Amino acid sequence: MEDCVFCNIIKGKIPAAKVYEDDNSITFLDIMPANKGHCLVIPKKHYETMLDIPDDQISNLMKTAKKVAKAISLSVGNGAYNIVMNNGQAAGQIVPHAHIHIIPRFDNDALKLSWSHKKYQAKEMEEFTNNIKKFL
Ligand code: 5GP
Ligand code: ZN
């Protein structure tokens, strides 16, 4: 897509610190890292969210995320990392080209990726389970 920042990185129109590339994906440093070494793994084709990525391409992307997580752990980290994917505006997705964040973590780095824990009322867990199952 012409006005997509990540498509323009793929085309080479916007520079990026690329760490990995294969036929279907590229990986580069996030320009505003949560921690230094924070990478983004993206499909070369423009898909907006994870659900838009065809099944036969998603496994390649996850394999690449694993490869990069290992490399980050060996290079800058101590073996700890978060893998985050924001899908949709309400989930905090700002760039509408699907991407997987890989963020190296360090002891006491004070990075907050936590959420408050809600409680289910009686029977609600059963309702949620049944509702989700309907769409599988
Ligand atoms: P989102 O909130 O959509 O999951 O995350 C988008 C990420 O893309 C942000 O962490 C942001 O720092 C990163 N980003 C946005 N524009 C650019 C860019 O031009 N170059 C690079 N390398 N990263 C970008
Ligand atoms: Zn794009």
Short mmCIF file of N, CA, C and O and ligand atoms in Angstrom, two decimals:
data_model
loop_
_atom_site.label_atom_id
_atom_site.label_comp_id
_atom_site.label_asym_id
_atom_site.label_seq_id
_atom_site.Cartn_x
_atom_site.Cartn_y
_atom_site.Cartn_z
N MET A 1 0.84 -1.21 0.00
CA MET A 1 0.00 0.00 0.00
C MET A 1 0.86 1.25 0.00
O MET A 1 1.83 1.32 0.76
N GLU A 2 0.49 2.19 -0.83
CA GLU A 2 1.38 3.33 -1.05
C GLU A 2 1.67 4.19 0.17
O GLU A 2 2.79 4.63 0.37
N ASP A 3 0.63 4.42 0.99
CA ASP A 3 0.84 5.30 2.13
C ASP A 3 1.14 4.54 3.42
O ASP A 3 1.09 5.10 4.51
N CYS A 4 1.51 3.26 3.30
CA CYS A 4 1.81 2.46 4.49
C CYS A 4 3.31 2.55 4.79
O CYS A 4 4.15 2.25 3.93
N VAL A 5 3.63 2.96 6.01
CA VAL A 5 5.04 3.17 6.38
C VAL A 5 5.83 1.86 6.28
O VAL A 5 6.98 1.86 5.79
N PHE A 6 5.23 0.74 6.66
CA PHE A 6 5.99 -0.52 6.60
C PHE A 6 6.14 -1.02 5.17
O PHE A 6 7.18 -1.58 4.81
N CYS A 7 5.13 -0.81 4.31
CA CYS A 7 5.28 -1.15 2.89
C CYS A 7 6.42 -0.33 2.28
O CYS A 7 7.20 -0.83 1.46
N ASN A 8 6.53 0.91 2.71
CA ASN A 8 7.60 1.76 2.19
C ASN A 8 8.98 1.36 2.71
O ASN A 8 9.97 1.51 2.02
N ILE A 9 9.03 0.79 3.91
CA ILE A 9 10.30 0.21 4.40
C ILE A 9 10.66 -1.00 3.53
O ILE A 9 11.81 -1.15 3.11
N ILE A 10 9.67 -1.85 3.23
CA ILE A 10 9.91 -3.03 2.39
C ILE A 10 10.43 -2.61 1.01
O ILE A 10 11.36 -3.20 0.47
N LYS A 11 9.83 -1.55 0.46
CA LYS A 11 10.24 -1.07 -0.88
C LYS A 11 11.58 -0.33 -0.84
O LYS A 11 12.12 0.03 -1.89
N GLY A 12 12.08 -0.04 0.36
CA GLY A 12 13.35 0.68 0.47
C GLY A 12 13.18 2.19 0.37
O GLY A 12 14.17 2.93 0.31
N LYS A 13 11.92 2.65 0.37
CA LYS A 13 11.69 4.10 0.26
C LYS A 13 11.92 4.81 1.59
O LYS A 13 12.17 6.01 1.65
N ILE A 14 11.74 4.06 2.69
CA ILE A 14 12.03 4.59 4.03
C ILE A 14 13.13 3.70 4.61
O ILE A 14 13.01 2.46 4.56
N PRO A 15 14.20 4.31 5.12
CA PRO A 15 15.29 3.48 5.65
C PRO A 15 14.90 2.76 6.95
O PRO A 15 14.04 3.25 7.70
N ALA A 16 15.49 1.61 7.18
CA ALA A 16 15.26 0.87 8.42
C ALA A 16 16.50 0.06 8.73
O ALA A 16 17.25 -0.33 7.82
N ALA A 17 16.72 -0.19 10.03
CA ALA A 17 17.85 -1.01 10.45
C ALA A 17 17.42 -2.47 10.38
O ALA A 17 16.87 -3.03 11.33
N LYS A 18 17.65 -3.07 9.21
CA LYS A 18 17.14 -4.42 8.94
C LYS A 18 18.04 -5.46 9.57
O LYS A 18 19.27 -5.39 9.42
N VAL A 19 17.47 -6.41 10.27
CA VAL A 19 18.29 -7.48 10.86
C VAL A 19 18.08 -8.83 10.17
O VAL A 19 18.93 -9.71 10.27
N TYR A 20 16.97 -9.00 9.46
CA TYR A 20 16.71 -10.29 8.83
C TYR A 20 15.72 -10.11 7.68
O TYR A 20 14.83 -9.26 7.75
N GLU A 21 15.89 -10.92 6.64
CA GLU A 21 14.95 -10.89 5.52
C GLU A 21 14.86 -12.28 4.91
O GLU A 21 15.87 -12.98 4.80
N ASP A 22 13.67 -12.72 4.57
CA ASP A 22 13.52 -13.92 3.75
C ASP A 22 12.45 -13.62 2.70
O ASP A 22 12.06 -12.46 2.52
N ASP A 23 11.99 -14.65 1.99
CA ASP A 23 11.05 -14.42 0.88
C ASP A 23 9.77 -13.74 1.32
O ASP A 23 9.17 -12.96 0.58
N ASN A 24 9.32 -14.03 2.55
CA ASN A 24 8.00 -13.57 2.98
C ASN A 24 8.00 -12.49 4.05
O ASN A 24 6.95 -11.92 4.34
N SER A 25 9.16 -12.25 4.66
CA SER A 25 9.15 -11.33 5.81
C SER A 25 10.43 -10.51 5.90
O SER A 25 11.46 -10.90 5.33
N ILE A 26 10.32 -9.38 6.60
CA ILE A 26 11.56 -8.69 7.02
C ILE A 26 11.44 -8.35 8.50
O ILE A 26 10.33 -8.23 9.06
N THR A 27 12.60 -8.19 9.12
CA THR A 27 12.69 -7.84 10.54
C THR A 27 13.64 -6.67 10.67
O THR A 27 14.71 -6.66 10.06
N PHE A 28 13.20 -5.66 11.42
CA PHE A 28 14.04 -4.47 11.60
C PHE A 28 13.83 -3.92 13.01
O PHE A 28 12.87 -4.28 13.70
N LEU A 29 14.75 -3.03 13.41
CA LEU A 29 14.64 -2.43 14.75
C LEU A 29 13.48 -1.45 14.79
O LEU A 29 13.30 -0.65 13.86
N ASP A 30 12.70 -1.51 15.86
CA ASP A 30 11.67 -0.50 16.10
C ASP A 30 12.36 0.83 16.37
O ASP A 30 13.31 0.91 17.15
N ILE A 31 11.87 1.88 15.71
CA ILE A 31 12.54 3.18 15.79
C ILE A 31 12.37 3.84 17.18
O ILE A 31 13.20 4.66 17.57
N MET A 32 11.34 3.43 17.90
CA MET A 32 11.12 3.95 19.27
C MET A 32 11.01 2.75 20.23
O MET A 32 9.92 2.39 20.66
N PRO A 33 12.15 2.12 20.51
CA PRO A 33 12.11 0.82 21.22
C PRO A 33 11.63 0.91 22.66
O PRO A 33 11.92 1.89 23.37
N ALA A 34 10.91 -0.14 23.08
CA ALA A 34 10.55 -0.27 24.50
C ALA A 34 11.82 -0.59 25.29
O ALA A 34 11.97 -0.16 26.44
N ASN A 35 12.70 -1.37 24.72
CA ASN A 35 14.06 -1.61 25.20
C ASN A 35 14.95 -1.68 23.96
O ASN A 35 14.47 -2.05 22.88
N LYS A 36 16.21 -1.34 24.10
CA LYS A 36 17.09 -1.38 22.93
C LYS A 36 17.21 -2.82 22.42
O LYS A 36 17.40 -3.74 23.21
N GLY A 37 17.08 -2.98 21.11
CA GLY A 37 17.07 -4.31 20.50
C GLY A 37 15.67 -4.75 20.09
O GLY A 37 15.51 -5.75 19.40
N HIS A 38 14.65 -4.00 20.52
CA HIS A 38 13.23 -4.25 20.17
C HIS A 38 13.10 -4.33 18.64
O HIS A 38 13.45 -3.40 17.93
N CYS A 39 12.61 -5.47 18.16
CA CYS A 39 12.47 -5.69 16.71
C CYS A 39 11.02 -5.85 16.30
O CYS A 39 10.17 -6.25 17.11
N LEU A 40 10.75 -5.59 15.04
CA LEU A 40 9.44 -5.84 14.45
C LEU A 40 9.60 -6.83 13.31
O LEU A 40 10.45 -6.64 12.44
N VAL A 41 8.81 -7.90 13.36
CA VAL A 41 8.79 -8.89 12.27
C VAL A 41 7.52 -8.63 11.47
O VAL A 41 6.42 -8.62 12.04
N ILE A 42 7.67 -8.40 10.17
CA ILE A 42 6.48 -8.07 9.36
C ILE A 42 6.42 -8.92 8.09
O ILE A 42 7.47 -9.26 7.52
N PRO A 43 5.20 -9.24 7.64
CA PRO A 43 5.10 -9.91 6.34
C PRO A 43 5.40 -8.90 5.23
O PRO A 43 5.11 -7.71 5.38
N LYS A 44 5.98 -9.38 4.13
CA LYS A 44 6.29 -8.46 3.03
C LYS A 44 5.01 -7.96 2.35
O LYS A 44 4.97 -6.87 1.82
N LYS A 45 3.98 -8.81 2.37
CA LYS A 45 2.69 -8.37 1.79
C LYS A 45 1.92 -7.58 2.83
O LYS A 45 2.02 -7.87 4.03
N HIS A 46 1.14 -6.62 2.37
CA HIS A 46 0.37 -5.79 3.30
C HIS A 46 -0.88 -6.53 3.78
O HIS A 46 -1.83 -6.72 3.02
N TYR A 47 -0.85 -6.97 5.04
CA TYR A 47 -2.03 -7.50 5.72
C TYR A 47 -2.22 -6.64 6.95
O TYR A 47 -1.24 -6.29 7.62
N GLU A 48 -3.47 -6.34 7.28
CA GLU A 48 -3.69 -5.39 8.38
C GLU A 48 -3.49 -6.03 9.76
O GLU A 48 -2.77 -5.52 10.60
N THR A 49 -4.16 -7.14 9.99
CA THR A 49 -4.02 -7.80 11.30
C THR A 49 -3.69 -9.27 11.11
O THR A 49 -3.69 -9.78 9.98
N MET A 50 -3.46 -9.96 12.21
CA MET A 50 -3.10 -11.37 12.15
C MET A 50 -4.14 -12.19 11.38
O MET A 50 -3.79 -13.10 10.63
N LEU A 51 -5.42 -11.87 11.56
CA LEU A 51 -6.47 -12.65 10.90
C LEU A 51 -6.46 -12.51 9.38
O LEU A 51 -7.03 -13.33 8.67
N ASP A 52 -5.83 -11.47 8.87
CA ASP A 52 -5.75 -11.28 7.42
C ASP A 52 -4.60 -12.07 6.79
O ASP A 52 -4.55 -12.23 5.57
N ILE A 53 -3.69 -12.55 7.62
CA ILE A 53 -2.53 -13.29 7.09
C ILE A 53 -2.97 -14.73 6.77
O ILE A 53 -3.49 -15.42 7.64
N PRO A 54 -2.76 -15.18 5.52
CA PRO A 54 -3.18 -16.55 5.18
C PRO A 54 -2.48 -17.60 6.05
O PRO A 54 -1.33 -17.39 6.46
N ASP A 55 -3.19 -18.69 6.31
CA ASP A 55 -2.67 -19.76 7.17
C ASP A 55 -1.30 -20.26 6.71
O ASP A 55 -0.44 -20.56 7.52
N ASP A 56 -1.10 -20.34 5.38
CA ASP A 56 0.18 -20.90 4.91
C ASP A 56 1.34 -19.90 5.03
O ASP A 56 2.47 -20.23 4.71
N GLN A 57 1.05 -18.68 5.50
CA GLN A 57 2.14 -17.71 5.69
C GLN A 57 2.41 -17.41 7.16
O GLN A 57 3.48 -16.95 7.54
N ILE A 58 1.42 -17.69 8.01
CA ILE A 58 1.54 -17.32 9.42
C ILE A 58 2.61 -18.16 10.12
O ILE A 58 3.35 -17.67 10.98
N SER A 59 2.75 -19.42 9.70
CA SER A 59 3.73 -20.27 10.39
C SER A 59 5.14 -19.79 10.08
O SER A 59 6.02 -19.80 10.95
N ASN A 60 5.36 -19.33 8.85
CA ASN A 60 6.67 -18.80 8.49
C ASN A 60 7.00 -17.56 9.34
O ASN A 60 8.13 -17.40 9.82
N LEU A 61 6.00 -16.74 9.54
CA LEU A 61 6.20 -15.50 10.31
C LEU A 61 6.53 -15.84 11.78
O LEU A 61 7.42 -15.23 12.39
N MET A 62 5.84 -16.82 12.34
CA MET A 62 6.11 -17.21 13.72
C MET A 62 7.47 -17.87 13.86
O MET A 62 8.17 -17.69 14.86
N LYS A 63 7.86 -18.63 12.82
CA LYS A 63 9.19 -19.26 12.83
C LYS A 63 10.26 -18.17 12.85
O LYS A 63 11.26 -18.25 13.56
N THR A 64 10.02 -17.13 12.06
CA THR A 64 10.96 -16.01 12.02
C THR A 64 10.99 -15.29 13.37
O THR A 64 12.06 -14.93 13.86
N ALA A 65 9.82 -15.12 13.99
CA ALA A 65 9.77 -14.48 15.32
C ALA A 65 10.61 -15.29 16.32
O ALA A 65 11.34 -14.72 17.14
N LYS A 66 10.53 -16.61 16.23
CA LYS A 66 11.32 -17.47 17.13
C LYS A 66 12.82 -17.29 16.88
O LYS A 66 13.61 -17.14 17.81
N LYS A 67 13.19 -17.28 15.60
CA LYS A 67 14.59 -17.11 15.22
C LYS A 67 15.14 -15.78 15.76
O LYS A 67 16.22 -15.72 16.33
N VAL A 68 14.34 -14.72 15.59
CA VAL A 68 14.77 -13.39 16.02
C VAL A 68 14.82 -13.31 17.55
O VAL A 68 15.75 -12.73 18.12
N ALA A 69 13.83 -13.91 18.22
CA ALA A 69 13.82 -13.90 19.70
C ALA A 69 15.09 -14.58 20.22
O ALA A 69 15.70 -14.10 21.19
N LYS A 70 15.49 -15.64 19.56
CA LYS A 70 16.72 -16.34 19.98
C LYS A 70 17.94 -15.42 19.78
O LYS A 70 18.79 -15.29 20.67
N ALA A 71 17.98 -14.78 18.62
CA ALA A 71 19.13 -13.90 18.32
C ALA A 71 19.18 -12.72 19.28
O ALA A 71 20.26 -12.33 19.75
N ILE A 72 18.01 -12.16 19.61
CA ILE A 72 17.98 -11.03 20.56
C ILE A 72 18.47 -11.50 21.92
O ILE A 72 19.29 -10.84 22.57
N SER A 73 17.99 -12.66 22.35
CA SER A 73 18.39 -13.19 23.65
C SER A 73 19.89 -13.41 23.73
O SER A 73 20.52 -13.12 24.74
N LEU A 74 20.46 -13.93 22.63
CA LEU A 74 21.90 -14.22 22.64
C LEU A 74 22.75 -12.96 22.52
O LEU A 74 23.86 -12.90 23.02
N SER A 75 22.19 -11.92 21.86
CA SER A 75 23.01 -10.73 21.62
C SER A 75 22.88 -9.69 22.72
O SER A 75 23.88 -9.31 23.32
N VAL A 76 21.65 -9.26 23.02
CA VAL A 76 21.52 -8.19 24.01
C VAL A 76 20.87 -8.63 25.32
O VAL A 76 21.05 -8.00 26.35
N GLY A 77 20.12 -9.69 25.27
CA GLY A 77 19.29 -10.02 26.44
C GLY A 77 19.89 -11.04 27.36
O GLY A 77 21.03 -11.48 27.20
N ASN A 78 19.09 -11.41 28.35
CA ASN A 78 19.52 -12.48 29.25
C ASN A 78 18.54 -13.66 29.14
O ASN A 78 18.31 -14.36 30.10
N GLY A 79 17.96 -13.81 27.96
CA GLY A 79 17.06 -14.93 27.72
C GLY A 79 15.60 -14.59 27.91
O GLY A 79 14.74 -15.41 27.63
N ALA A 80 15.29 -13.37 28.36
CA ALA A 80 13.89 -12.99 28.58
C ALA A 80 13.45 -12.01 27.49
O ALA A 80 14.20 -11.13 27.09
N TYR A 81 12.24 -12.22 27.03
CA TYR A 81 11.70 -11.33 25.99
C TYR A 81 10.18 -11.43 25.99
O TYR A 81 9.61 -12.42 26.44
N ASN A 82 9.52 -10.39 25.53
CA ASN A 82 8.07 -10.42 25.30
C ASN A 82 7.81 -10.44 23.81
O ASN A 82 8.50 -9.75 23.04
N ILE A 83 6.82 -11.22 23.41
CA ILE A 83 6.33 -11.18 22.03
C ILE A 83 4.93 -10.59 22.10
O ILE A 83 4.07 -11.09 22.82
N VAL A 84 4.74 -9.48 21.38
CA VAL A 84 3.48 -8.74 21.47
C VAL A 84 2.98 -8.49 20.05
O VAL A 84 3.77 -8.18 19.16
N MET A 85 1.69 -8.64 19.85
CA MET A 85 1.11 -8.26 18.57
C MET A 85 -0.17 -7.49 18.84
O MET A 85 -1.12 -8.04 19.42
N ASN A 86 -0.17 -6.22 18.50
CA ASN A 86 -1.37 -5.39 18.67
C ASN A 86 -2.21 -5.53 17.40
O ASN A 86 -1.72 -5.25 16.30
N ASN A 87 -3.43 -5.98 17.56
CA ASN A 87 -4.32 -6.17 16.40
C ASN A 87 -5.55 -5.30 16.56
O ASN A 87 -6.39 -5.55 17.43
N GLY A 88 -5.64 -4.27 15.73
CA GLY A 88 -6.78 -3.35 15.78
C GLY A 88 -6.50 -2.16 16.67
O GLY A 88 -5.70 -2.23 17.62
N GLN A 89 -7.21 -1.07 16.33
CA GLN A 89 -7.00 0.21 17.03
C GLN A 89 -7.20 0.10 18.54
O GLN A 89 -6.39 0.60 19.32
N ALA A 90 -8.27 -0.60 18.95
CA ALA A 90 -8.57 -0.71 20.38
C ALA A 90 -7.48 -1.47 21.13
O ALA A 90 -7.33 -1.33 22.34
N ALA A 91 -6.73 -2.28 20.37
CA ALA A 91 -5.63 -3.05 20.99
C ALA A 91 -4.32 -2.29 20.95
O ALA A 91 -3.27 -2.82 21.35
N GLY A 92 -4.35 -1.06 20.44
CA GLY A 92 -3.13 -0.23 20.43
C GLY A 92 -2.35 -0.31 19.14
O GLY A 92 -1.21 0.16 19.08
N GLN A 93 -2.94 -0.92 18.08
CA GLN A 93 -2.22 -0.97 16.80
C GLN A 93 -2.23 0.41 16.16
O GLN A 93 -3.30 0.96 15.90
N ILE A 94 -1.06 0.93 15.91
CA ILE A 94 -0.95 2.25 15.29
C ILE A 94 -0.62 2.11 13.80
O ILE A 94 -1.20 2.79 12.97
N VAL A 95 0.31 1.22 13.49
CA VAL A 95 0.65 1.00 12.07
C VAL A 95 -0.22 -0.15 11.55
O VAL A 95 -0.10 -1.29 12.03
N PRO A 96 -1.09 0.11 10.58
CA PRO A 96 -2.04 -0.92 10.14
C PRO A 96 -1.46 -1.92 9.14
O PRO A 96 -2.09 -2.28 8.14
N HIS A 97 -0.22 -2.34 9.39
CA HIS A 97 0.44 -3.42 8.62
C HIS A 97 0.88 -4.41 9.68
O HIS A 97 1.70 -4.05 10.55
N ALA A 98 0.32 -5.62 9.64
CA ALA A 98 0.54 -6.60 10.72
C ALA A 98 2.02 -6.70 11.09
O ALA A 98 2.89 -6.74 10.20
N HIS A 99 2.32 -6.71 12.39
CA HIS A 99 3.71 -6.81 12.83
C HIS A 99 3.78 -7.45 14.22
O HIS A 99 2.90 -7.25 15.04
N ILE A 100 4.84 -8.20 14.42
CA ILE A 100 5.08 -8.85 15.71
C ILE A 100 6.23 -8.13 16.39
O ILE A 100 7.33 -8.01 15.83
N HIS A 101 5.96 -7.64 17.61
CA HIS A 101 7.01 -6.99 18.40
C HIS A 101 7.79 -8.07 19.15
O HIS A 101 7.18 -8.95 19.77
N ILE A 102 9.10 -7.96 19.13
CA ILE A 102 9.93 -8.82 20.00
C ILE A 102 10.78 -7.89 20.85
O ILE A 102 11.60 -7.12 20.32
N ILE A 103 10.51 -7.92 22.14
CA ILE A 103 11.11 -6.94 23.05
C ILE A 103 12.00 -7.65 24.06
O ILE A 103 11.52 -8.47 24.86
N PRO A 104 13.31 -7.37 24.01
CA PRO A 104 14.19 -7.99 25.02
C PRO A 104 13.89 -7.43 26.40
O PRO A 104 13.55 -6.25 26.53
N ARG A 105 13.96 -8.26 27.42
CA ARG A 105 13.67 -7.84 28.80
C ARG A 105 14.88 -8.03 29.69
O ARG A 105 15.66 -8.97 29.49
N PHE A 106 15.00 -7.15 30.63
CA PHE A 106 16.13 -7.16 31.57
C PHE A 106 15.57 -7.08 32.98
O PHE A 106 14.49 -6.50 33.20
N ASP A 107 16.31 -7.63 33.94
CA ASP A 107 15.85 -7.56 35.32
C ASP A 107 15.64 -6.10 35.70
O ASP A 107 16.46 -5.24 35.38
N ASN A 108 14.51 -5.81 36.34
CA ASN A 108 14.21 -4.46 36.82
C ASN A 108 14.23 -3.39 35.73
O ASN A 108 14.66 -2.26 35.97
N ASP A 109 13.80 -3.74 34.51
CA ASP A 109 13.82 -2.72 33.45
C ASP A 109 12.61 -1.77 33.52
O ASP A 109 12.49 -0.84 32.73
N ALA A 110 11.70 -2.04 34.44
CA ALA A 110 10.55 -1.15 34.73
C ALA A 110 9.59 -0.99 33.56
O ALA A 110 8.76 -0.09 33.55
N LEU A 111 9.71 -1.85 32.55
CA LEU A 111 8.79 -1.80 31.42
C LEU A 111 7.45 -2.38 31.85
O LEU A 111 7.39 -3.44 32.46
N LYS A 112 6.36 -1.67 31.53
CA LYS A 112 5.04 -2.14 31.97
C LYS A 112 4.24 -2.71 30.80
O LYS A 112 3.82 -2.00 29.92
N LEU A 113 4.07 -4.01 30.79
CA LEU A 113 3.21 -4.65 29.79
C LEU A 113 2.11 -5.40 30.53
O LEU A 113 1.55 -6.36 30.03
N SER A 114 1.80 -4.94 31.73
CA SER A 114 0.88 -5.71 32.58
C SER A 114 -0.54 -5.18 32.47
O SER A 114 -0.78 -4.08 31.97
N TRP A 115 -1.50 -5.95 32.91
CA TRP A 115 -2.89 -5.53 32.94
C TRP A 115 -3.49 -5.89 34.28
O TRP A 115 -2.98 -6.74 34.99
N SER A 116 -4.60 -5.20 34.62
CA SER A 116 -5.26 -5.55 35.87
C SER A 116 -6.12 -6.80 35.64
O SER A 116 -6.59 -7.03 34.52
N HIS A 117 -6.31 -7.58 36.67
CA HIS A 117 -7.03 -8.85 36.51
C HIS A 117 -8.50 -8.70 36.86
O HIS A 117 -8.84 -8.25 37.95
N LYS A 118 -9.37 -9.05 35.92
CA LYS A 118 -10.81 -8.97 36.16
C LYS A 118 -11.31 -10.30 36.72
O LYS A 118 -10.60 -11.30 36.68
N LYS A 119 -12.56 -10.27 37.22
CA LYS A 119 -13.13 -11.50 37.78
C LYS A 119 -14.37 -11.92 37.00
O LYS A 119 -15.17 -11.07 36.60
N TYR A 120 -14.56 -13.23 36.81
CA TYR A 120 -15.79 -13.75 36.22
C TYR A 120 -16.85 -13.89 37.30
O TYR A 120 -16.56 -14.29 38.43
N GLN A 121 -18.11 -13.57 36.94
CA GLN A 121 -19.23 -13.87 37.83
C GLN A 121 -19.61 -15.35 37.61
O GLN A 121 -19.15 -15.97 36.66
N ALA A 122 -20.51 -15.84 38.47
CA ALA A 122 -20.94 -17.24 38.36
C ALA A 122 -21.46 -17.52 36.95
O ALA A 122 -22.17 -16.70 36.37
N LYS A 123 -21.12 -18.66 36.40
CA LYS A 123 -21.57 -19.14 35.06
C LYS A 123 -20.91 -18.40 33.89
O LYS A 123 -21.07 -18.81 32.74
N GLU A 124 -20.25 -17.29 34.17
CA GLU A 124 -19.71 -16.50 33.06
C GLU A 124 -18.61 -17.24 32.30
O GLU A 124 -18.49 -17.12 31.09
N MET A 125 -17.80 -18.01 33.04
CA MET A 125 -16.72 -18.73 32.36
C MET A 125 -17.30 -19.72 31.36
O MET A 125 -16.79 -19.88 30.25
N GLU A 126 -18.40 -20.37 31.76
CA GLU A 126 -19.07 -21.33 30.88
C GLU A 126 -19.61 -20.61 29.64
O GLU A 126 -19.46 -21.07 28.52
N GLU A 127 -20.24 -19.44 29.87
CA GLU A 127 -20.80 -18.67 28.75
C GLU A 127 -19.70 -18.25 27.77
O GLU A 127 -19.86 -18.38 26.55
N PHE A 128 -18.60 -17.74 28.31
CA PHE A 128 -17.51 -17.30 27.45
C PHE A 128 -16.92 -18.48 26.69
O PHE A 128 -16.63 -18.38 25.49
N THR A 129 -16.74 -19.59 27.36
CA THR A 129 -16.20 -20.79 26.71
C THR A 129 -17.10 -21.20 25.56
O THR A 129 -16.62 -21.43 24.43
N ASN A 130 -18.40 -21.26 25.81
CA ASN A 130 -19.34 -21.68 24.77
C ASN A 130 -19.39 -20.70 23.61
O ASN A 130 -19.45 -21.09 22.44
N ASN A 131 -19.37 -19.41 23.91
CA ASN A 131 -19.40 -18.41 22.85
C ASN A 131 -18.17 -18.48 21.95
O ASN A 131 -18.27 -18.40 20.73
N ILE A 132 -17.02 -18.63 22.58
CA ILE A 132 -15.77 -18.71 21.78
C ILE A 132 -15.81 -19.96 20.91
O ILE A 132 -15.50 -19.91 19.71
N LYS A 133 -16.23 -21.06 21.49
CA LYS A 133 -16.25 -22.35 20.75
C LYS A 133 -17.12 -22.27 19.50
O LYS A 133 -16.82 -22.91 18.48
N LYS A 134 -18.19 -21.46 19.54
CA LYS A 134 -19.10 -21.35 18.40
C LYS A 134 -18.39 -20.82 17.14
O LYS A 134 -18.83 -21.04 16.03
N PHE A 135 -17.33 -20.05 17.35
CA PHE A 135 -16.68 -19.41 16.23
C PHE A 135 -15.41 -20.12 15.76
O PHE A 135 -14.74 -19.67 14.85
N LEU A 136 -15.07 -21.23 16.42
CA LEU A 136 -13.85 -21.94 16.03
C LEU A 136 -14.07 -22.78 14.76
O LEU A 136 -15.16 -23.22 14.51
P1 5GP B 1 1.90 -0.69 17.01
O1 5GP B 1 1.46 0.23 18.11
O2 5GP B 1 1.20 -0.41 15.71
O3 5GP B 1 1.82 -2.14 17.42
O4 5GP B 1 3.44 -0.42 16.83
C1 5GP B 1 4.00 0.25 15.75
C2 5GP B 1 5.50 0.36 16.03
O5 5GP B 1 6.11 0.79 14.83
C3 5GP B 1 5.84 1.37 17.13
O6 5GP B 1 6.51 0.71 18.19
C4 5GP B 1 6.72 2.38 16.41
O7 5GP B 1 7.81 2.80 17.19
C5 5GP B 1 7.18 1.64 15.17
N1 5GP B 1 7.41 2.51 14.01
C6 5GP B 1 6.53 3.43 13.53
N2 5GP B 1 7.07 4.04 12.44
C7 5GP B 1 8.28 3.47 12.24
C8 5GP B 1 9.30 3.68 11.27
O8 5GP B 1 9.22 4.53 10.36
N3 5GP B 1 10.42 2.91 11.37
C9 5GP B 1 10.57 1.95 12.35
N4 5GP B 1 11.70 1.26 12.35
N5 5GP B 1 9.62 1.75 13.28
C10 5GP B 1 8.49 2.48 13.23
ZN ZN B 2 1.80 -2.09 4.46
#
